[in-house]
Short mmCIF file of C-alpha atoms and ligand atoms in Angstrom, two decimals:
data_model
loop_
_atom_site.label_atom_id
_atom_site.label_comp_id
_atom_site.label_asym_id
_atom_site.label_seq_id
_atom_site.Cartn_x
_atom_site.Cartn_y
_atom_site.Cartn_z
CA MET A 17 -29.82 47.06 -39.52
CA PRO A 18 -26.68 48.58 -37.98
CA GLN A 19 -27.92 47.72 -34.48
CA ALA A 20 -28.24 44.03 -35.25
CA ARG A 21 -24.81 44.09 -36.84
CA THR A 22 -23.27 45.70 -33.73
CA MET A 23 -24.97 43.04 -31.58
CA ALA A 24 -23.55 40.28 -33.75
CA ALA A 25 -20.09 41.86 -33.58
CA ARG A 26 -20.34 42.12 -29.80
CA CYS A 27 -21.36 38.49 -29.54
CA ARG A 28 -18.43 37.44 -31.70
CA LEU A 29 -16.07 39.49 -29.56
CA LEU A 30 -17.50 37.99 -26.38
CA ALA A 31 -17.15 34.48 -27.78
CA LEU A 32 -13.54 35.22 -28.72
CA VAL A 33 -12.74 36.49 -25.21
CA VAL A 34 -14.32 33.39 -23.63
CA LEU A 35 -12.42 31.14 -26.01
CA ILE A 36 -9.08 32.79 -25.29
CA SER A 37 -9.68 32.69 -21.53
CA LEU A 38 -10.52 29.00 -21.70
CA GLY A 39 -7.36 28.39 -23.72
CA VAL A 40 -5.23 30.23 -21.17
CA ILE A 41 -6.81 28.35 -18.26
CA THR A 42 -6.27 24.99 -19.95
CA LEU A 43 -2.66 25.90 -20.70
CA LEU A 44 -2.04 26.95 -17.10
CA GLN A 45 -3.58 23.74 -15.82
CA SER A 46 -1.45 21.60 -18.06
CA LEU A 47 1.66 23.45 -16.88
CA GLN A 48 0.95 22.54 -13.27
CA ARG A 49 3.18 19.58 -12.53
CA THR A 50 1.74 16.58 -10.83
CA PRO A 51 3.41 16.41 -7.42
CA SER A 52 6.40 14.11 -7.18
CA ILE A 53 8.77 13.25 -4.41
CA HIS A 54 10.83 16.28 -5.38
CA ASP A 55 8.11 18.42 -3.83
CA ILE A 56 8.49 16.64 -0.57
CA PRO A 57 9.03 19.49 1.90
CA LEU A 58 5.87 21.10 0.55
CA SER A 59 4.05 17.79 0.62
CA ILE A 60 4.90 17.16 4.22
CA ARG A 61 3.54 20.54 5.20
CA GLY A 62 -0.23 20.15 4.91
CA HIS A 63 -0.17 18.29 1.61
CA ARG A 64 -3.39 17.30 -0.07
CA PHE A 65 -2.89 13.55 0.14
CA GLY A 66 -6.19 11.86 -0.29
CA SER A 67 -8.27 14.99 -0.56
CA SER A 68 -9.97 15.73 -3.80
CA SER A 69 -12.42 18.08 -5.37
CA GLY A 70 -15.65 17.85 -7.32
CA PRO A 71 -17.99 14.86 -7.59
CA LYS A 72 -16.47 12.16 -9.77
CA ARG A 73 -18.75 9.20 -9.35
CA SER A 74 -18.72 6.20 -11.63
CA PRO A 75 -21.74 6.65 -13.90
CA SER A 76 -24.63 4.18 -13.80
CA ILE A 77 -23.13 0.94 -12.59
CA ARG A 78 -25.51 -2.03 -12.73
CA ILE A 79 -25.72 -3.52 -9.25
CA LYS A 80 -27.55 -6.60 -8.02
CA LYS A 81 -28.10 -7.25 -4.34
CA VAL A 82 -27.88 -10.83 -3.15
CA SER A 83 -29.14 -12.21 0.13
CA ALA A 84 -30.35 -15.41 1.78
CA LEU A 85 -33.37 -15.91 3.98
CA PHE A 86 -34.84 -19.34 4.64
CA GLY A 87 -36.00 -21.53 7.48
CA GLU A 88 -38.63 -20.51 10.01
CA PRO A 89 -40.65 -17.51 8.80
CA ASN A 90 -39.33 -14.37 10.47
CA TYR A 91 -41.32 -11.21 9.91
CA LEU A 92 -38.50 -8.96 11.17
CA TYR A 93 -36.05 -10.30 8.61
CA GLU A 94 -38.76 -9.99 5.95
CA ALA A 95 -39.32 -6.39 6.97
CA ALA A 96 -35.58 -5.75 6.85
CA LEU A 97 -35.46 -7.14 3.31
CA ALA A 98 -38.39 -4.88 2.46
CA THR A 99 -36.24 -1.84 3.34
CA HIS A 100 -33.78 -3.14 0.73
CA GLU A 101 -36.60 -3.58 -1.79
CA ARG A 102 -37.52 0.09 -1.41
CA HIS A 103 -33.88 1.06 -1.81
CA ASN A 104 -33.66 -1.12 -4.93
CA ALA A 105 -36.76 0.42 -6.45
CA LEU A 106 -35.45 3.93 -5.82
CA HIS A 107 -32.02 3.30 -7.37
CA GLY A 108 -32.79 0.63 -9.95
CA TYR A 109 -31.04 -2.37 -8.39
CA GLN A 110 -32.10 -5.94 -8.94
CA MET A 111 -32.13 -8.35 -6.05
CA GLN A 112 -31.98 -12.10 -5.69
CA VAL A 113 -32.70 -13.88 -2.42
CA LEU A 114 -31.92 -17.51 -1.67
CA ARG A 115 -35.12 -18.96 -0.19
CA GLU A 116 -34.20 -22.59 0.32
CA ARG A 117 -31.55 -24.32 2.36
CA ILE A 118 -29.06 -25.57 -0.23
CA HIS A 119 -26.56 -27.24 2.06
CA ALA A 120 -26.57 -28.51 5.60
CA SER A 121 -23.44 -26.55 6.47
CA PHE A 122 -22.34 -22.97 6.18
CA LEU A 123 -21.51 -22.95 2.49
CA ALA A 124 -24.72 -21.22 1.48
CA LYS A 125 -23.30 -17.72 1.16
CA PRO A 126 -20.33 -18.38 -1.16
CA ALA A 127 -22.21 -21.13 -3.02
CA TYR A 128 -25.23 -18.95 -3.75
CA LEU A 129 -23.02 -15.99 -4.64
CA MET A 130 -21.23 -18.21 -7.12
CA SER A 131 -24.46 -19.36 -8.71
CA VAL A 132 -25.65 -15.75 -9.15
CA LEU A 133 -22.22 -14.74 -10.43
CA VAL A 134 -22.22 -17.49 -13.07
CA GLU A 135 -25.76 -16.59 -14.06
CA GLU A 136 -24.69 -12.98 -14.61
CA LEU A 137 -21.53 -13.96 -16.49
CA ALA A 138 -23.69 -16.02 -18.84
CA LYS A 139 -25.55 -12.88 -19.95
CA PRO A 140 -24.38 -10.52 -22.69
CA TRP A 141 -22.19 -7.77 -21.21
CA ASP A 142 -24.72 -4.98 -21.53
CA GLU A 143 -27.37 -6.96 -19.65
CA ARG A 144 -25.33 -8.34 -16.82
CA ALA A 145 -24.91 -6.81 -13.40
CA GLN A 146 -21.44 -5.36 -12.99
CA TRP A 147 -21.28 -5.72 -9.23
CA LEU A 148 -22.99 -7.97 -6.71
CA ALA A 149 -23.75 -6.53 -3.29
CA TRP A 150 -24.19 -9.15 -0.61
CA VAL A 151 -26.52 -8.01 2.20
CA ASP A 152 -27.38 -10.16 5.22
CA PRO A 153 -31.07 -10.21 6.22
CA ASP A 154 -30.16 -8.61 9.53
CA THR A 155 -29.05 -5.45 7.74
CA LEU A 156 -31.57 -2.78 6.99
CA VAL A 157 -31.51 0.38 4.95
CA LEU A 158 -31.82 3.42 7.18
CA ASN A 159 -31.16 6.17 4.66
CA GLN A 160 -32.76 5.33 1.32
CA GLN A 161 -31.06 8.26 -0.39
CA ILE A 162 -27.52 6.86 -0.44
CA PRO A 163 -26.78 4.90 -3.64
CA LEU A 164 -24.43 1.90 -3.62
CA GLU A 165 -22.56 2.93 -6.77
CA LEU A 166 -21.06 5.69 -4.67
CA PHE A 167 -18.68 3.15 -3.12
CA MET A 168 -17.57 1.43 -6.32
CA PRO A 169 -13.98 1.93 -7.49
CA PRO A 170 -13.09 4.46 -10.18
CA PRO A 171 -12.54 2.79 -13.59
CA ASP A 172 -8.74 2.74 -13.26
CA GLU A 173 -8.73 0.87 -9.93
CA GLU A 174 -8.27 -2.88 -10.20
CA ILE A 175 -10.45 -3.86 -7.29
CA ASN A 176 -12.79 -6.86 -7.21
CA LEU A 177 -13.92 -7.17 -3.65
CA ILE A 178 -14.83 -4.40 -1.23
CA ALA A 179 -15.38 -5.38 2.38
CA THR A 180 -15.39 -4.17 5.98
CA HIS A 181 -13.76 -5.25 9.24
CA ASP A 182 -15.12 -5.78 12.72
CA ASP A 183 -13.43 -4.26 15.76
CA ASP A 184 -11.02 -7.17 16.04
CA GLY A 185 -9.86 -6.72 12.48
CA TYR A 186 -11.76 -9.68 11.07
CA PHE A 187 -13.72 -9.56 7.85
CA ASN A 188 -17.41 -9.00 8.52
CA GLY A 189 -19.63 -10.49 5.84
CA GLY A 190 -22.81 -8.54 6.60
CA VAL A 191 -22.38 -6.35 3.53
CA PHE A 192 -19.72 -6.63 0.83
CA PHE A 193 -19.31 -6.05 -2.88
CA LEU A 194 -18.02 -8.45 -5.51
CA LYS A 195 -17.30 -7.49 -9.10
CA VAL A 196 -18.85 -9.64 -11.82
CA ASP A 197 -15.90 -11.12 -13.73
CA SER A 198 -13.78 -14.25 -13.95
CA TRP A 199 -11.42 -13.17 -11.14
CA SER A 200 -14.38 -13.29 -8.76
CA LEU A 201 -15.37 -16.71 -10.07
CA GLU A 202 -11.87 -18.02 -9.37
CA PHE A 203 -12.02 -16.40 -5.96
CA LEU A 204 -15.27 -18.15 -5.03
CA ILE A 205 -14.05 -21.47 -6.36
CA GLN A 206 -11.08 -21.17 -3.98
CA VAL A 207 -13.38 -20.21 -1.09
CA LEU A 208 -15.56 -23.26 -1.64
CA ALA A 209 -12.47 -25.45 -1.90
CA VAL A 210 -11.14 -24.53 1.55
CA PRO A 211 -11.14 -27.87 3.39
CA LEU A 212 -13.86 -27.86 6.02
CA THR A 213 -11.41 -28.73 8.79
CA ASP A 214 -9.14 -25.81 7.82
CA ARG A 215 -11.76 -23.18 8.35
CA LYS A 216 -10.41 -21.19 11.22
CA HIS A 217 -13.34 -19.64 12.96
CA HIS A 218 -13.19 -16.76 15.36
CA VAL A 219 -16.92 -16.32 15.85
CA SER A 220 -18.19 -19.86 15.78
CA LEU A 221 -21.22 -19.12 13.61
CA ASN A 222 -19.24 -17.49 10.85
CA LYS A 223 -17.31 -20.28 9.20
CA ASP A 224 -18.34 -19.01 5.78
CA HIS A 225 -16.83 -15.64 6.66
CA ALA A 226 -13.65 -17.38 7.78
CA ALA A 227 -13.34 -19.21 4.45
CA LEU A 228 -13.97 -15.99 2.51
CA GLU A 229 -11.41 -14.18 4.64
CA GLN A 230 -8.79 -16.88 4.23
CA ILE A 231 -8.88 -16.50 0.45
CA MET A 232 -9.20 -12.70 0.57
CA GLU A 233 -5.90 -12.57 2.46
CA ASN A 234 -4.25 -15.08 0.16
CA GLN A 235 -1.24 -13.65 -1.67
CA ARG A 236 -2.84 -14.42 -5.00
CA PHE A 237 -6.04 -12.50 -4.32
CA ARG A 238 -5.32 -9.79 -1.78
CA SER A 239 -4.25 -7.03 -4.15
CA ARG A 240 -7.78 -6.83 -5.56
CA VAL A 241 -9.44 -6.80 -2.17
CA THR A 242 -9.97 -3.54 -0.33
CA TYR A 243 -11.55 -2.55 2.96
CA GLN A 244 -13.75 0.49 3.47
CA PRO A 245 -14.88 2.05 6.76
CA ARG A 246 -17.80 -0.05 7.95
CA LEU A 247 -19.80 2.99 9.07
CA TRP A 248 -20.40 3.71 5.38
CA TYR A 249 -22.75 0.76 4.88
CA ASN A 250 -22.23 -1.87 7.56
CA ALA A 251 -22.53 0.14 10.79
CA PHE A 252 -23.12 -2.19 13.71
CA ASP A 253 -25.79 -2.08 16.33
CA TYR A 254 -24.77 -3.94 19.45
CA ASN A 255 -25.39 -3.51 23.13
CA LYS A 256 -28.40 -1.38 22.23
CA THR A 257 -26.21 1.18 20.55
CA TYR A 258 -25.98 2.30 16.92
CA GLU A 259 -22.40 3.13 16.06
CA GLY A 260 -23.32 5.01 12.90
CA GLU A 261 -23.98 8.67 12.37
CA SER A 262 -27.07 10.45 11.19
CA GLY A 263 -27.51 9.82 7.48
CA ASN A 264 -25.55 6.56 7.32
CA LEU A 265 -26.91 4.08 4.81
CA MET A 266 -27.45 0.89 6.80
CA VAL A 267 -27.41 -0.79 10.17
CA HIS A 268 -26.24 -4.34 10.83
CA LEU A 269 -27.94 -5.88 13.85
CA LEU A 270 -25.29 -8.01 15.49
CA ASP A 271 -26.51 -10.64 17.88
CA LEU A 272 -24.27 -9.32 20.64
CA GLY A 273 -25.44 -7.84 23.89
CA GLY A 274 -28.85 -9.45 23.32
CA ASP A 275 -32.03 -7.63 22.41
CA LYS A 276 -31.54 -7.96 18.66
CA TRP A 277 -35.24 -8.38 17.89
CA ALA A 278 -36.39 -5.46 19.99
CA ARG A 279 -33.74 -3.25 18.40
CA MET A 280 -34.70 -4.38 14.93
CA ASP A 281 -38.30 -3.58 15.69
CA LYS A 282 -37.31 -0.08 16.80
CA TYR A 283 -35.32 0.61 13.65
CA LEU A 284 -38.16 -0.70 11.49
CA GLY A 285 -40.60 1.53 13.31
CA ASN A 286 -38.36 4.51 12.62
CA VAL A 287 -37.57 3.90 8.98
CA THR A 288 -41.18 3.19 8.07
CA SER A 289 -42.57 6.20 9.93
CA LYS A 290 -43.56 9.36 8.05
CA VAL A 291 -40.52 11.20 9.34
CA ASN A 292 -37.59 8.82 9.20
CA PRO A 293 -34.92 10.36 11.45
CA HIS A 294 -32.17 8.56 9.49
CA GLU A 295 -33.13 9.97 6.10
CA VAL A 296 -30.65 12.66 4.98
CA PRO A 297 -30.10 13.71 1.34
CA LEU A 298 -26.75 12.58 -0.05
CA GLU A 299 -25.60 16.18 -0.55
CA GLN A 300 -26.06 16.90 3.12
CA THR A 301 -23.81 14.03 4.15
CA THR A 302 -20.01 13.82 3.92
CA TYR A 303 -20.24 10.58 1.94
CA GLU A 304 -19.08 11.89 -1.42
CA LYS A 305 -16.10 13.71 0.01
CA GLN A 306 -15.07 10.77 2.16
CA VAL A 307 -15.32 8.23 -0.64
CA GLN A 308 -13.38 10.40 -3.09
CA SER A 309 -10.61 10.88 -0.54
CA PHE A 310 -10.56 7.13 0.04
CA TRP A 311 -9.87 6.34 -3.62
CA LYS A 312 -7.42 9.20 -3.94
CA ARG A 313 -5.43 7.85 -0.97
CA MET A 314 -5.31 4.48 -2.73
CA ALA A 315 -4.06 6.01 -5.98
CA ASP A 316 -1.52 8.22 -4.18
CA SER A 317 -0.20 5.26 -2.23
CA ARG A 318 0.25 3.14 -5.33
CA LYS A 319 2.05 6.00 -7.04
CA ILE A 320 4.54 6.56 -4.25
CA LEU A 321 5.15 2.82 -3.92
CA LYS A 322 6.16 2.79 -7.57
CA GLU A 323 8.65 5.58 -6.92
CA ALA A 324 9.98 3.76 -3.88
CA LYS A 325 10.54 0.62 -5.92
CA LEU A 326 12.94 2.55 -8.16
CA LYS A 327 14.88 3.99 -5.24
CA GLU A 328 14.83 1.36 -2.52
CA LYS A 329 18.00 -0.46 -3.60
CA GLY A 330 20.58 -0.04 -0.85
CA HIS A 331 18.21 2.09 1.22
CA ASP A 332 16.76 0.00 4.01
CA GLY A 333 14.78 2.96 5.35
CA ILE A 334 12.87 3.26 2.09
CA LYS A 335 12.45 -0.49 1.84
CA GLU A 336 10.99 -0.77 5.32
CA ALA A 337 8.64 2.21 4.89
CA ALA A 338 7.49 0.82 1.53
CA ARG A 339 6.84 -2.57 3.10
CA ARG A 340 4.73 -0.89 5.77
CA LEU A 341 2.66 1.07 3.26
CA LYS A 342 2.20 -2.03 1.11
CA PHE A 343 0.87 -3.88 4.14
CA ALA A 344 -1.51 -1.03 4.94
CA LEU A 345 -2.67 -1.01 1.33
CA ASP A 346 -3.37 -4.74 1.53
CA PHE A 347 -5.13 -4.91 4.87
CA GLU A 348 -5.83 -1.51 6.40
CA THR A 349 -7.31 0.77 3.78
CA ASP A 350 -10.33 1.28 6.03
CA ASN A 351 -8.10 3.00 8.58
CA GLU A 352 -7.39 6.49 7.30
CA VAL A 353 -4.95 7.29 10.12
CA VAL A 354 -2.84 4.20 9.45
CA ILE A 355 -2.72 4.74 5.69
CA ARG A 356 -1.82 8.41 6.07
CA GLY A 357 0.86 7.57 8.61
CA ALA A 358 2.41 4.90 6.41
CA TYR A 359 2.29 7.22 3.39
CA ASP A 360 3.96 10.07 5.27
CA SER A 361 6.70 7.78 6.58
CA LEU A 362 7.54 6.59 3.09
CA LEU A 363 7.52 10.16 1.80
CA LYS A 364 9.94 11.11 4.56
CA ALA A 365 12.18 8.11 3.89
CA LEU A 366 12.35 9.01 0.22
CA TYR A 367 13.22 12.59 1.07
CA GLU A 368 15.95 11.66 3.52
CA ASN A 369 17.52 9.23 1.06
CA LYS A 370 17.37 11.43 -1.97
C1 LIG B 424 -21.75 -5.14 25.85
O1 LIG B 424 -21.81 -4.70 27.17
C2 LIG B 424 -21.34 -5.65 28.13
C3 LIG B 424 -21.59 -5.13 29.52
O2 LIG B 424 -21.80 -3.77 29.54
C4 LIG B 424 -19.86 -5.92 27.87
O3 LIG B 424 -19.37 -6.87 28.76
C5 LIG B 424 -19.69 -6.42 26.45
O4 LIG B 424 -18.31 -6.57 26.16
C6 LIG B 424 -20.32 -5.46 25.45
N1 LIG B 424 -20.27 -6.07 24.14
C7 LIG B 424 -19.84 -5.43 23.08
C8 LIG B 424 -19.86 -6.21 21.83
O5 LIG B 424 -19.47 -4.28 23.11
C1 LIG B 425 -35.75 6.21 16.48
O1 LIG B 425 -36.03 7.58 16.37
C2 LIG B 425 -35.98 8.28 17.60
C3 LIG B 425 -36.45 9.70 17.33
O2 LIG B 425 -35.70 10.32 16.35
C4 LIG B 425 -34.57 8.23 18.14
O3 LIG B 425 -34.48 8.91 19.37
C5 LIG B 425 -34.16 6.78 18.31
O4 LIG B 425 -32.81 6.70 18.73
C6 LIG B 425 -34.33 6.00 17.03
N1 LIG B 425 -34.07 4.61 17.30
C7 LIG B 425 -33.56 3.79 16.40
C8 LIG B 425 -33.27 2.41 16.85
O5 LIG B 425 -33.32 4.14 15.25
#
């Protein structure tokens, strides 16, 4: 069978060539240095800060949505929750909804979150939800095809709470994510312990948001809190206008500019119609790219802050730029322009003080 033997020889040769090529590629990749501040001139010219390549999503994270809906029956809120139920069924999320008033005041949200959190913590690790996603009943899912795990931090990020801001820079509690672990339990204990009279409140109805925000910004907790662009999953509708883009995951019907119920009705009509104009497959959106860049910006910022720490002694320029980036990392991660600006300034300061 000389022919078969030649075939086998050819296959072996081919395999060898592939193997050697792979080896060479791996070697070349390992030789590429990770960028450091010594590459600064290059970095300043169109560097790749925050951009990244290839999908790198956290695999199968167990998520449970949590909401509260009680009081007078409201078919619009029920219908909004039903859009979440469909989303849950599609992506395998559990959901728990508070159906009874548990306290006369505004403590319901953090109190109920804490009860669900403790319930999850009491389960064996492989059965418990890893993240809780709070969703208000005036949010509804517009694009069923966007999964929540997309927004979760990569495994090496120590983040426990992911939230969004309103236009005035205040925390908006319509949708946010809380990791299931003891840090989050401590966090909620602190929130519930904020003295009632201390609860600063900007929008009078949202005292629970104010208490959450107060602890989120607390020195002890803020490093594990991050803010993402609200268009991703908490896009507002106010004054009869949707601020989101085609394909965005959710809408949050704010009670501003009136007409909330009519607007809600319109959205519900759209998302339950045969051709939902908001439904766009994930691959046809910029979600994955945007979220990857977000986490890369975080990692890059932390890295350069570490370098700055080593070099800031006696260099006020570095110190000040580092302070600015640290502040942005604590409070402004949802603002790409601000983070990029602060990063570039620190890079420049490091270069000038080399
Ligand atoms: C809604 O529109 C009114 C009048 O056009 C304006 O006064 C108000 O500030 C707007 N509200 C928001 C939240 O944009
Ligand atoms: C509903 O869909 C129509 C047709 O695509 C669109 O013009 C309208 O803006 C949508 N309204 C809402 C509230 O989603």
